[in-house]
């Protein structure tokens, strides 16, 4: 665990206006004796939604100049940004059929994860919507990336939404991070639930094995807690894992995160 006498690390949360990102940002703020929290959002509206504090920066993650102030002096980065498909207007569920989805211009998964890795090109690799080499150059010493389960299956239904192959590109981003040289923790949660955290036993796995079981979902609040805990333990670094939870009331709620991270052996 981190030395309690050491300076508080500054942690930047991207996607801090999102449902999981807000929880992570607030958890860091609540632990001000341990962390200096910063948030990154895309709009003034999102900034105000999470309190409008001076430590919330507004920037498009593809704009290196706007990112610089948010990254300056940051020790760690928690990435919760992602390409998000939108439903095409006009869908009427009463008429049957399935809704169609699309990605806004510039927000396509492939554009979020440009796999050209040459730093000097305008197509610097965007890691889930964040330029990892920019973070590395700024001195970031640990990156926690939240992805999702399902990336081992190219035929997963999520890949067909908007023809975006979103899980394929997320997996590409994760591989890029693992190869970047920056200490990392890659968390791939199952289905996200809007339920209270801290009440369930958490389960880790690899290669989508948990998708074949009954325990393949997890509260957002528990994912957020694992993100924050990953910053505190060496056992979480250079690890990639799937994450789910047992139902509330089954098993023992997870409190020992060092032990949880120590179970993980997979680097990718």
PDB file of N, CA and C in Angstrom, residues 28-62:
ATOM      1  N   UNK A  28     -12.721  10.019  -4.718  1.00  0.00           N
ATOM      2  CA  UNK A  28     -11.417  10.654  -4.536  1.00  0.00           C
ATOM      3  C   UNK A  28     -11.541  11.942  -3.724  1.00  0.00           C
ATOM      4  N   UNK A  29     -12.581  12.718  -3.995  1.00  0.00           N
ATOM      5  CA  UNK A  29     -12.802  13.962  -3.253  1.00  0.00           C
ATOM      6  C   UNK A  29     -13.047  13.681  -1.775  1.00  0.00           C
ATOM      7  N   UNK A  30     -13.802  12.615  -1.501  1.00  0.00           N
ATOM      8  CA  UNK A  30     -14.099  12.251  -0.117  1.00  0.00           C
ATOM      9  C   UNK A  30     -12.848  11.810   0.640  1.00  0.00           C
ATOM     10  N   UNK A  31     -11.835  11.375  -0.088  1.00  0.00           N
ATOM     11  CA  UNK A  31     -10.589  10.911   0.536  1.00  0.00           C
ATOM     12  C   UNK A  31      -9.480  11.937   0.295  1.00  0.00           C
ATOM     13  N   UNK A  32      -9.797  13.166   0.602  1.00  0.00           N
ATOM     14  CA  UNK A  32      -8.869  14.270   0.317  1.00  0.00           C
ATOM     15  C   UNK A  32      -7.577  14.172   1.123  1.00  0.00           C
ATOM     16  N   UNK A  33      -7.607  13.364   2.190  1.00  0.00           N
ATOM     17  CA  UNK A  33      -6.364  13.165   2.931  1.00  0.00           C
ATOM     18  C   UNK A  33      -5.420  12.228   2.190  1.00  0.00           C
ATOM     19  N   UNK A  34      -5.956  11.501   1.204  1.00  0.00           N
ATOM     20  CA  UNK A  34      -5.154  10.539   0.439  1.00  0.00           C
ATOM     21  C   UNK A  34      -4.866  10.993  -0.979  1.00  0.00           C
ATOM     22  N   UNK A  35      -5.800  11.733  -1.579  1.00  0.00           N
ATOM     23  CA  UNK A  35      -5.686  12.072  -3.001  1.00  0.00           C
ATOM     24  C   UNK A  35      -6.017  13.536  -3.257  1.00  0.00           C
ATOM     25  N   UNK A  36      -5.413  14.053  -4.320  1.00  0.00           N
ATOM     26  CA  UNK A  36      -5.843  15.325  -4.900  1.00  0.00           C
ATOM     27  C   UNK A  36      -6.610  14.969  -6.165  1.00  0.00           C
ATOM     28  N   UNK A  37      -7.908  15.226  -6.168  1.00  0.00           N
ATOM     29  CA  UNK A  37      -8.761  14.796  -7.270  1.00  0.00           C
ATOM     30  C   UNK A  37      -8.870  15.870  -8.344  1.00  0.00           C
ATOM     31  N   UNK A  38      -8.891  15.414  -9.591  1.00  0.00           N
ATOM     32  CA  UNK A  38      -9.216  16.274 -10.723  1.00  0.00           C
ATOM     33  C   UNK A  38     -10.195  15.520 -11.617  1.00  0.00           C
ATOM     34  N   UNK A  39     -11.083  16.253 -12.248  1.00  0.00           N
ATOM     35  CA  UNK A  39     -12.008  15.660 -13.191  1.00  0.00           C
ATOM     36  C   UNK A  39     -11.828  16.261 -14.573  1.00  0.00           C
ATOM     37  N   UNK A  40     -12.118  15.486 -15.591  1.00  0.00           N
ATOM     38  CA  UNK A  40     -12.087  15.974 -16.976  1.00  0.00           C
ATOM     39  C   UNK A  40     -13.436  15.681 -17.610  1.00  0.00           C
ATOM     40  N   UNK A  41     -14.073  16.730 -18.140  1.00  0.00           N
ATOM     41  CA  UNK A  41     -15.379  16.590 -18.785  1.00  0.00           C
ATOM     42  C   UNK A  41     -15.340  17.316 -20.122  1.00  0.00           C
ATOM     43  N   UNK A  42     -16.384  17.109 -20.907  1.00  0.00           N
ATOM     44  CA  UNK A  42     -16.391  17.680 -22.260  1.00  0.00           C
ATOM     45  C   UNK A  42     -17.161  18.988 -22.366  1.00  0.00           C
ATOM     46  N   UNK A  43     -17.931  19.352 -21.336  1.00  0.00           N
ATOM     47  CA  UNK A  43     -18.763  20.548 -21.467  1.00  0.00           C
ATOM     48  C   UNK A  43     -18.954  21.223 -20.119  1.00  0.00           C
ATOM     49  N   UNK A  44     -19.326  22.498 -20.181  1.00  0.00           N
ATOM     50  CA  UNK A  44     -19.637  23.253 -18.963  1.00  0.00           C
ATOM     51  C   UNK A  44     -20.819  22.627 -18.248  1.00  0.00           C
ATOM     52  N   UNK A  45     -21.770  22.118 -19.017  1.00  0.00           N
ATOM     53  CA  UNK A  45     -22.933  21.459 -18.406  1.00  0.00           C
ATOM     54  C   UNK A  45     -22.509  20.275 -17.546  1.00  0.00           C
ATOM     55  N   UNK A  46     -21.600  19.464 -18.080  1.00  0.00           N
ATOM     56  CA  UNK A  46     -21.115  18.315 -17.314  1.00  0.00           C
ATOM     57  C   UNK A  46     -20.336  18.763 -16.087  1.00  0.00           C
ATOM     58  N   UNK A  47     -19.580  19.840 -16.225  1.00  0.00           N
ATOM     59  CA  UNK A  47     -18.818  20.348 -15.084  1.00  0.00           C
ATOM     60  C   UNK A  47     -19.754  20.768 -13.965  1.00  0.00           C
ATOM     61  N   UNK A  48     -20.808  21.479 -14.308  1.00  0.00           N
ATOM     62  CA  UNK A  48     -21.749  21.931 -13.278  1.00  0.00           C
ATOM     63  C   UNK A  48     -22.492  20.752 -12.657  1.00  0.00           C
ATOM     64  N   UNK A  49     -22.705  19.725 -13.439  1.00  0.00           N
ATOM     65  CA  UNK A  49     -23.434  18.547 -12.942  1.00  0.00           C
ATOM     66  C   UNK A  49     -22.683  17.872 -11.801  1.00  0.00           C
ATOM     67  N   UNK A  50     -21.354  17.985 -11.802  1.00  0.00           N
ATOM     68  CA  UNK A  50     -20.584  17.359 -10.725  1.00  0.00           C
ATOM     69  C   UNK A  50     -20.018  18.392  -9.745  1.00  0.00           C
ATOM     70  N   UNK A  51     -20.644  19.556  -9.700  1.00  0.00           N
ATOM     71  CA  UNK A  51     -20.301  20.521  -8.667  1.00  0.00           C
ATOM     72  C   UNK A  51     -19.594  21.774  -9.133  1.00  0.00           C
ATOM     73  N   UNK A  52     -19.019  21.743 -10.344  1.00  0.00           N
ATOM     74  CA  UNK A  52     -18.424  22.944 -10.906  1.00  0.00           C
ATOM     75  C   UNK A  52     -17.155  23.425 -10.236  1.00  0.00           C
ATOM     76  N   UNK A  53     -16.462  22.554  -9.527  1.00  0.00           N
ATOM     77  CA  UNK A  53     -15.256  22.960  -8.805  1.00  0.00           C
ATOM     78  C   UNK A  53     -14.122  23.315  -9.768  1.00  0.00           C
ATOM     79  N   UNK A  54     -13.151  24.056  -9.244  1.00  0.00           N
ATOM     80  CA  UNK A  54     -12.012  24.468 -10.060  1.00  0.00           C
ATOM     81  C   UNK A  54     -11.150  23.282 -10.490  1.00  0.00           C
ATOM     82  N   UNK A  55     -11.297  22.155  -9.799  1.00  0.00           N
ATOM     83  CA  UNK A  55     -10.479  20.993 -10.162  1.00  0.00           C
ATOM     84  C   UNK A  55     -11.111  20.158 -11.272  1.00  0.00           C
ATOM     85  N   UNK A  56     -12.202  20.672 -11.859  1.00  0.00           N
ATOM     86  CA  UNK A  56     -12.816  20.000 -13.002  1.00  0.00           C
ATOM     87  C   UNK A  56     -12.461  20.779 -14.265  1.00  0.00           C
ATOM     88  N   UNK A  57     -11.816  20.115 -15.192  1.00  0.00           N
ATOM     89  CA  UNK A  57     -11.334  20.739 -16.421  1.00  0.00           C
ATOM     90  C   UNK A  57     -12.247  20.373 -17.581  1.00  0.00           C
ATOM     91  N   UNK A  58     -12.433  21.317 -18.490  1.00  0.00           N
ATOM     92  CA  UNK A  58     -13.233  21.076 -19.687  1.00  0.00           C
ATOM     93  C   UNK A  58     -12.284  20.960 -20.874  1.00  0.00           C
ATOM     94  N   UNK A  59     -12.336  19.825 -21.560  1.00  0.00           N
ATOM     95  CA  UNK A  59     -11.469  19.643 -22.729  1.00  0.00           C
ATOM     96  C   UNK A  59     -11.990  18.508 -23.574  1.00  0.00           C
ATOM     97  N   UNK A  60     -11.780  18.632 -24.868  1.00  0.00           N
ATOM     98  CA  UNK A  60     -11.970  17.507 -25.769  1.00  0.00           C
ATOM     99  C   UNK A  60     -10.690  16.685 -25.685  1.00  0.00           C
ATOM    100  N   UNK A  61     -10.832  15.394 -25.439  1.00  0.00           N
ATOM    101  CA  UNK A  61      -9.653  14.567 -25.207  1.00  0.00           C
ATOM    102  C   UNK A  61      -8.754  14.464 -26.437  1.00  0.00           C
ATOM    103  N   UNK A  62      -9.217  14.946 -27.578  1.00  0.00           N
ATOM    104  CA  UNK A  62      -8.381  14.935 -28.775  1.00  0.00           C
ATOM    105  C   UNK A  62      -7.617  16.242 -28.963  1.00  0.00           C
TER     106      UNK A  62
END
